Short mmCIF file of C-alpha atoms and ligand atoms in Angstrom, two decimals:
data_model
loop_
_atom_site.label_atom_id
_atom_site.label_comp_id
_atom_site.label_asym_id
_atom_site.label_seq_id
_atom_site.Cartn_x
_atom_site.Cartn_y
_atom_site.Cartn_z
CA MET A 1 155.00 54.09 27.73
CA LYS A 2 157.76 54.90 30.46
CA PRO A 3 155.76 57.02 33.12
CA ARG A 4 157.47 60.48 34.97
CA ILE A 5 156.80 59.80 38.05
CA LEU A 6 156.57 62.45 41.18
CA LEU A 7 156.18 60.65 44.35
CA THR A 8 155.83 62.64 47.80
CA GLY A 9 156.58 60.98 51.05
CA LYS A 10 159.31 58.99 50.05
CA ASN A 11 160.54 58.65 53.78
CA GLY A 12 157.42 57.26 55.06
CA GLN A 13 156.18 53.96 55.83
CA VAL A 14 154.33 53.44 52.45
CA GLY A 15 156.46 56.22 50.11
CA PHE A 16 159.71 54.19 51.23
CA GLU A 17 158.48 50.86 49.94
CA LEU A 18 157.14 52.93 46.40
CA HIS A 19 160.78 54.20 45.99
CA ARG A 20 161.99 51.25 45.74
CA LEU A 21 159.15 49.37 43.29
CA LEU A 22 158.78 52.31 40.87
CA PRO A 23 161.69 52.81 39.55
CA ALA A 24 160.72 49.60 37.28
CA LEU A 25 157.94 51.56 35.88
CA GLY A 26 159.38 54.25 34.64
CA GLN A 27 161.72 57.20 35.89
CA VAL A 28 160.96 58.40 39.55
CA VAL A 29 161.80 61.97 41.09
CA ALA A 30 160.91 61.80 44.78
CA PRO A 31 161.35 64.77 46.68
CA ASP A 32 161.99 64.66 50.47
CA ARG A 33 159.82 67.18 52.81
CA HIS A 34 162.83 69.83 52.82
CA ALA A 35 162.82 69.96 48.70
CA LEU A 36 158.89 69.71 48.33
CA ASP A 37 156.97 70.98 51.71
CA LEU A 38 153.14 70.23 51.26
CA LEU A 39 152.78 73.33 53.89
CA ALA A 40 153.40 75.36 50.82
CA ALA A 41 151.14 75.50 48.00
CA ASN A 42 153.66 77.48 45.81
CA SER A 43 156.24 74.80 46.54
CA ILE A 44 153.76 72.38 45.15
CA ARG A 45 153.02 73.97 42.48
CA ARG A 46 156.09 74.78 40.89
CA THR A 47 157.22 71.34 41.79
CA VAL A 48 154.81 69.74 39.59
CA ARG A 49 155.44 72.31 36.87
CA ASP A 50 159.06 71.82 36.83
CA VAL A 51 158.89 67.77 36.69
CA ARG A 52 155.91 67.93 34.53
CA PRO A 53 154.94 64.09 35.40
CA HIS A 54 152.83 61.77 33.88
CA LEU A 55 151.69 60.27 37.22
CA ILE A 56 151.78 61.81 40.72
CA VAL A 57 152.20 59.41 43.74
CA ASN A 58 151.29 61.14 46.96
CA ALA A 59 152.50 58.44 49.72
CA ALA A 60 152.80 61.74 52.13
CA ALA A 61 150.09 62.79 54.76
CA TYR A 62 149.55 63.96 58.46
CA THR A 63 149.06 60.56 59.94
CA ALA A 64 149.47 61.52 63.91
CA VAL A 65 145.77 60.68 64.41
CA ASP A 66 145.98 61.88 68.03
CA ALA A 67 148.18 64.88 67.39
CA ALA A 68 145.86 65.71 64.37
CA GLU A 69 142.99 66.79 67.32
CA THR A 70 145.06 69.86 68.62
CA ASP A 71 147.01 70.52 65.37
CA GLN A 72 143.86 70.87 62.85
CA VAL A 73 145.52 73.70 60.67
CA ASN A 74 148.48 71.41 59.88
CA ALA A 75 146.41 68.26 59.22
CA HIS A 76 144.18 70.16 57.04
CA ALA A 77 146.61 71.83 55.18
CA ILE A 78 148.51 68.50 54.23
CA ASN A 79 145.88 66.01 54.35
CA ALA A 80 143.04 68.19 52.35
CA GLU A 81 144.89 71.25 50.74
CA ALA A 82 147.53 69.33 49.42
CA PRO A 83 146.61 66.53 47.79
CA ALA A 84 143.80 69.24 46.12
CA ILE A 85 146.57 71.23 44.80
CA LEU A 86 148.25 68.07 43.01
CA ALA A 87 145.04 67.37 41.71
CA GLU A 88 144.39 70.70 40.21
CA GLU A 89 148.25 70.66 38.78
CA ALA A 90 147.75 67.17 37.79
CA LYS A 91 144.54 68.25 35.80
CA LYS A 92 146.11 71.02 34.01
CA ILE A 93 149.13 68.77 32.52
CA GLY A 94 147.23 65.88 31.74
CA ALA A 95 148.97 63.88 34.29
CA ALA A 96 147.29 60.89 36.78
CA LEU A 97 146.90 60.87 40.92
CA VAL A 98 147.53 58.10 43.22
CA HIS A 99 146.32 58.92 46.42
CA TYR A 100 145.79 57.20 49.85
CA SER A 101 143.26 57.31 51.74
CA THR A 102 141.98 55.93 55.33
CA ASP A 103 139.28 53.64 56.98
CA TYR A 104 138.72 56.25 59.10
CA VAL A 105 136.57 57.87 56.64
CA PHE A 106 133.71 55.65 58.07
CA ASP A 107 132.29 55.95 61.97
CA GLY A 108 132.71 52.31 62.42
CA SER A 109 128.93 51.61 62.99
CA LYS A 110 128.57 49.11 60.80
CA LYS A 111 129.04 45.32 61.03
CA THR A 112 130.14 44.13 58.17
CA PRO A 113 132.96 45.43 55.92
CA TYR A 114 132.54 48.72 54.70
CA GLU A 115 132.10 48.92 50.94
CA GLU A 116 133.52 52.17 48.30
CA THR A 117 129.85 53.06 48.22
CA ASP A 118 128.53 53.08 51.40
CA PRO A 119 128.22 56.72 53.50
CA THR A 120 131.07 58.36 55.01
CA ASN A 121 131.04 59.91 58.91
CA PRO A 122 134.62 60.38 59.94
CA ILE A 123 134.58 61.15 63.75
CA ASN A 124 138.05 62.83 64.51
CA VAL A 125 140.17 65.25 62.62
CA TYR A 126 142.56 62.87 61.07
CA GLY A 127 139.48 61.08 59.40
CA LYS A 128 137.60 64.58 58.28
CA THR A 129 140.82 66.12 56.81
CA LYS A 130 141.75 62.66 54.82
CA PHE A 131 138.00 62.61 53.85
CA ALA A 132 138.17 66.44 52.20
CA GLY A 133 141.21 65.36 50.79
CA GLU A 134 139.64 62.26 48.87
CA GLU A 135 136.56 64.62 47.84
CA ALA A 136 138.93 67.35 46.44
CA VAL A 137 140.80 64.59 44.39
CA ARG A 138 137.33 63.06 43.14
CA ASN A 139 135.82 66.63 42.21
CA SER A 140 139.14 67.84 40.34
CA GLY A 141 138.42 65.96 36.98
CA ALA A 142 141.79 64.39 36.99
CA CYS A 143 142.37 60.44 36.43
CA HIS A 144 142.98 58.91 39.87
CA LEU A 145 143.24 56.22 41.95
CA ILE A 146 142.52 56.73 45.50
CA PHE A 147 143.44 53.86 47.82
CA ARG A 148 141.84 53.81 51.36
CA THR A 149 144.14 51.26 53.49
CA ALA A 150 143.93 50.61 57.63
CA TRP A 151 146.55 50.20 60.41
CA VAL A 152 149.65 50.62 58.65
CA TYR A 153 152.82 48.95 59.64
CA ALA A 154 155.78 48.23 58.60
CA THR A 155 159.19 47.20 59.64
CA ARG A 156 160.32 50.80 60.12
CA GLY A 157 159.16 54.23 60.97
CA ARG A 158 156.36 54.76 63.48
CA ASN A 159 153.98 52.04 63.91
CA PHE A 160 152.19 50.00 66.02
CA LEU A 161 153.96 47.17 65.39
CA LEU A 162 157.44 48.64 66.47
CA THR A 163 155.74 50.33 69.57
CA ILE A 164 154.79 46.92 70.55
CA LEU A 165 158.28 45.23 70.13
CA ARG A 166 159.59 48.39 72.05
CA LEU A 167 157.08 48.12 74.91
CA ALA A 168 157.54 44.37 74.96
CA THR A 169 161.15 44.82 76.00
CA GLU A 170 160.29 47.11 79.06
CA ARG A 171 156.95 45.85 80.55
CA GLU A 172 155.85 42.55 81.75
CA GLU A 173 151.93 43.54 81.15
CA LEU A 174 150.55 45.40 78.35
CA LYS A 175 147.30 46.42 78.18
CA ILE A 176 145.76 46.75 74.53
CA VAL A 177 142.49 47.69 73.27
CA CYS A 178 140.01 44.70 72.46
CA ASP A 179 136.83 46.69 70.85
CA GLN A 180 138.29 48.09 67.98
CA ILE A 181 138.37 45.75 64.75
CA GLY A 182 139.77 46.52 61.84
CA ALA A 183 142.69 45.00 59.51
CA PRO A 184 146.61 45.71 59.85
CA THR A 185 148.27 46.40 56.21
CA CYS A 186 151.89 45.82 55.60
CA ALA A 187 153.31 48.56 53.89
CA ALA A 188 155.40 46.55 51.80
CA ASP A 189 152.18 44.83 50.68
CA ILE A 190 150.17 48.32 49.75
CA ALA A 191 153.06 49.34 47.91
CA ALA A 192 153.45 46.45 45.87
CA ALA A 193 149.42 46.18 45.24
CA THR A 194 150.04 49.21 43.94
CA ALA A 195 153.08 48.78 42.02
CA LYS A 196 151.16 46.14 39.89
CA ILE A 197 148.12 48.13 39.37
CA LEU A 198 150.31 50.68 37.74
CA THR A 199 152.65 48.62 35.73
CA ASN A 200 149.11 46.81 34.45
CA ILE A 201 148.06 50.18 33.58
CA TYR A 202 151.27 51.55 31.80
CA GLY A 203 151.92 48.32 29.86
CA ARG A 204 149.39 49.41 27.60
CA ASN A 205 149.81 51.86 25.06
CA ASP A 206 146.78 53.44 25.90
CA ASP A 207 148.02 54.19 29.62
CA ALA A 208 146.04 57.42 29.34
CA TYR A 209 142.68 55.79 28.09
CA ALA A 210 143.05 52.57 30.54
CA PHE A 211 143.77 54.92 33.64
CA SER A 212 140.58 56.87 33.05
CA LYS A 213 138.77 53.36 32.92
CA VAL A 214 139.77 52.61 36.27
CA SER A 215 139.74 56.49 37.99
CA GLY A 216 137.66 56.09 41.07
CA THR A 217 138.39 55.20 44.71
CA TYR A 218 139.04 51.94 45.92
CA HIS A 219 139.50 50.09 49.63
CA MET A 220 143.02 48.15 49.59
CA THR A 221 143.60 46.08 53.07
CA ALA A 222 144.85 42.95 54.59
CA ALA A 223 142.06 40.17 54.18
CA GLY A 224 140.74 39.25 57.30
CA GLU A 225 140.28 41.43 60.41
CA THR A 226 141.59 41.65 64.22
CA THR A 227 141.63 43.78 67.20
CA TRP A 228 144.68 45.51 68.20
CA TYR A 229 144.41 42.64 71.46
CA ASP A 230 144.30 40.22 69.06
CA PHE A 231 147.09 42.08 66.84
CA THR A 232 149.45 42.65 69.46
CA LYS A 233 149.21 38.67 70.69
CA ALA A 234 150.24 37.57 67.20
CA ILE A 235 153.21 40.14 66.92
CA LEU A 236 154.82 38.41 70.21
CA GLU A 237 153.92 35.01 69.18
CA GLU A 238 156.17 35.72 65.86
CA ALA A 239 158.67 38.08 67.85
CA ALA A 240 159.03 34.56 70.31
CA HIS A 241 160.46 32.77 67.37
CA ALA A 242 162.05 35.75 65.57
CA SER A 243 165.82 35.48 64.43
CA LYS A 244 168.14 37.36 66.04
CA ASP A 245 169.84 38.21 62.86
CA LEU A 246 166.69 39.96 61.58
CA SER A 247 168.20 43.62 61.59
CA TRP A 248 164.78 45.24 62.20
CA PHE A 249 163.71 43.48 64.81
CA ALA A 250 167.15 43.57 66.62
CA ALA A 251 166.82 47.70 66.12
CA ALA A 252 162.91 47.80 67.34
CA THR A 253 164.13 45.42 70.29
CA HIS A 254 167.67 47.27 71.17
CA GLY A 255 168.49 43.36 71.09
CA ARG A 256 166.73 43.30 74.73
CA PRO A 257 164.63 40.33 75.64
CA LEU A 258 160.79 40.33 75.51
CA LEU A 259 159.63 40.54 79.21
CA ALA A 260 155.89 40.72 77.89
CA ARG A 261 154.09 37.86 79.66
CA ARG A 262 150.96 39.06 80.32
CA ILE A 263 148.54 41.02 77.38
CA VAL A 264 145.54 42.08 79.24
CA PRO A 265 142.60 43.35 77.13
CA ILE A 266 141.01 46.62 78.06
CA THR A 267 138.43 48.81 76.14
CA ALA A 268 139.06 51.98 74.25
CA SER A 269 137.43 53.55 77.04
CA GLU A 270 139.54 52.29 79.53
CA TYR A 271 142.52 53.18 77.43
CA GLY A 272 141.41 56.57 77.94
CA SER A 273 142.35 58.02 74.48
CA ARG A 274 140.71 61.43 73.96
CA THR A 275 140.80 60.82 70.07
CA LEU A 276 137.83 58.98 68.96
CA ARG A 277 138.56 55.73 66.72
CA PRO A 278 136.14 53.67 64.91
CA ALA A 279 134.98 50.62 66.54
CA TYR A 280 134.86 48.66 63.55
CA SER A 281 136.46 49.87 60.19
CA VAL A 282 137.17 46.59 58.10
CA LEU A 283 137.25 47.26 54.24
CA SER A 284 135.53 45.43 51.77
CA ASN A 285 138.69 44.54 48.95
CA SER A 286 136.18 43.31 46.42
CA ARG A 287 136.39 46.28 44.03
CA LEU A 288 140.03 46.04 44.06
CA THR A 289 139.84 42.37 43.61
CA GLN A 290 137.11 42.64 40.94
CA THR A 291 138.80 45.44 38.89
CA PHE A 292 142.44 44.51 38.95
CA GLY A 293 142.60 40.83 40.09
CA ILE A 294 144.40 41.92 43.19
CA THR A 295 143.65 40.55 46.69
CA LEU A 296 146.46 41.45 49.43
CA PRO A 297 147.44 38.69 51.76
CA ASP A 298 145.36 38.13 54.95
CA TRP A 299 146.77 40.17 57.79
CA ARG A 300 148.20 37.24 59.78
CA THR A 301 150.33 36.55 56.41
CA GLN A 302 151.64 39.75 56.07
CA LEU A 303 152.84 39.66 59.38
CA GLN A 304 154.41 36.38 59.15
CA GLN A 305 156.31 37.52 56.00
CA CYS A 306 157.69 40.87 57.92
CA PHE A 307 159.11 38.51 60.23
CA ALA A 308 160.63 36.22 57.33
CA GLU A 309 162.10 39.69 56.03
CA ARG A 310 160.52 39.08 52.55
CA SER A 311 159.57 42.47 52.29
CA PHE A 312 161.48 42.85 48.54
CA GLU A 313 159.53 39.59 47.30
CA ARG A 314 155.74 40.69 48.03
CA VAL A 315 153.84 38.60 45.11
CA LEU A 316 150.07 39.23 45.03
N1 LIG B 401 149.89 55.24 58.86
C1 LIG B 401 148.66 54.53 59.25
O1 LIG B 401 147.73 53.91 60.31
C2 LIG B 401 147.31 54.80 58.10
C3 LIG B 401 146.38 54.11 58.09
C4 LIG B 401 145.37 54.69 57.14
C5 LIG B 401 145.73 55.09 56.02
N2 LIG B 401 146.86 55.22 56.02
C6 LIG B 401 147.29 56.41 54.69
O2 LIG B 401 148.37 55.69 54.05
C7 LIG B 401 149.23 56.69 53.29
C8 LIG B 401 150.54 56.41 53.66
O3 LIG B 401 150.78 56.51 55.11
P1 LIG B 401 151.94 56.16 55.98
O4 LIG B 401 151.57 55.21 56.74
O5 LIG B 401 152.80 55.34 54.85
O6 LIG B 401 152.71 57.61 56.20
P2 LIG B 401 153.86 57.86 57.33
O7 LIG B 401 154.51 56.81 57.52
O8 LIG B 401 153.40 59.02 58.19
O9 LIG B 401 154.66 58.86 56.26
C9 LIG B 401 153.94 60.31 55.85
C10 LIG B 401 154.93 60.79 54.87
O10 LIG B 401 154.55 61.94 54.77
C11 LIG B 401 155.54 63.07 54.54
N3 LIG B 401 155.22 64.43 55.01
C12 LIG B 401 154.40 64.84 56.25
N4 LIG B 401 154.19 65.85 56.10
C13 LIG B 401 154.54 66.68 55.05
C14 LIG B 401 154.87 67.89 54.28
N5 LIG B 401 154.75 69.36 55.27
N6 LIG B 401 155.58 67.80 53.24
C15 LIG B 401 156.17 66.66 52.70
N7 LIG B 401 156.36 65.59 53.41
C16 LIG B 401 155.25 65.27 54.06
C17 LIG B 401 156.23 62.56 56.05
O11 LIG B 401 158.18 63.05 55.76
P3 LIG B 401 158.86 63.15 56.96
O12 LIG B 401 159.48 61.23 56.40
O13 LIG B 401 159.89 64.06 56.75
O14 LIG B 401 158.39 63.19 58.06
C18 LIG B 401 156.51 61.39 55.47
O15 LIG B 401 157.58 60.67 54.54
C19 LIG B 401 148.74 58.28 53.94
O16 LIG B 401 147.76 58.50 52.76
C20 LIG B 401 147.96 57.80 54.93
O17 LIG B 401 146.87 58.71 55.42
C21 LIG B 401 147.69 55.49 57.13
#
């Protein structure tokens, strides 16, 4: 069966990549924020009832982690209440829901990769609202796939990769946090993994049954782990060899030369953000691999692929 798909967040990092890939799976209806405002419960309900999707893919979220600390009402509405309504409406019409969550549902006190069964304990507002969204989806009774991902970046949008490239054209010295460990994950790889999983499910005649068999929460991040500091060094290594013809790279640097020569490691407390972030938030992907036979490339390979501009050809 070719499912009718309602996709939210099509202009976001992950949503943009999904919007390119999901039409191969089925008919995609992808309203932007103006057509479907997740702050308006009625708008969400009306859209789901009008579109009558077989599948909802919610790639929209309030992702500004620092801003969420002082904008709790909006962060909660978009990250917790909107997924709850999407899941409730999905349940009513027998649709399935794909939803994304975050490594920030954990407090970072572990020293080995977090499993899906590990206790959650978010330490910032963003993490708390995302966890509330997860719980609403899990408790809705709708068939769902919740993919927890981490440290997402892309060659467009607002993210660490593009920020570092911009800063590297402005400063000779960059001070970067070296005591937070995670797995930088490229949006194109998240979308490719999602599309592959959905293709497997909807490639069967009994797709509703197939979905119910795998319904649950999964970690979906790049393999391996690193710090923001080492990620920065890797970005600048790639950037040093980047082709001038790489359009996103030219846009990120405005065609200016890279000035950054000294990358100085600092602690999170020296950086001085008032938002708490987990010191360690590596996620074990073994459940994803065991269930779907998918392993995302390691973070360094994903970064290289961005600089090779092969995001259309992600192969898992
Ligand atoms: N970014 C990360 O580092 C990170 C880390 C872990 C997990 N995640 C999760 O991964 C998923 C995808 O994140 P992402 O980085 O792709 O997000 P993103 O680039 O910040 O995009 C978020 C999308 O949500 C849309 N949106 C925000 N408020 C909305 C509203 N009121 N109504 C309708 N749409 C709204 C935005 O619309 P506009 O384009 O109009 O602004 C945008 O398209 C999210 O669930 C996120 O929590 C992200």
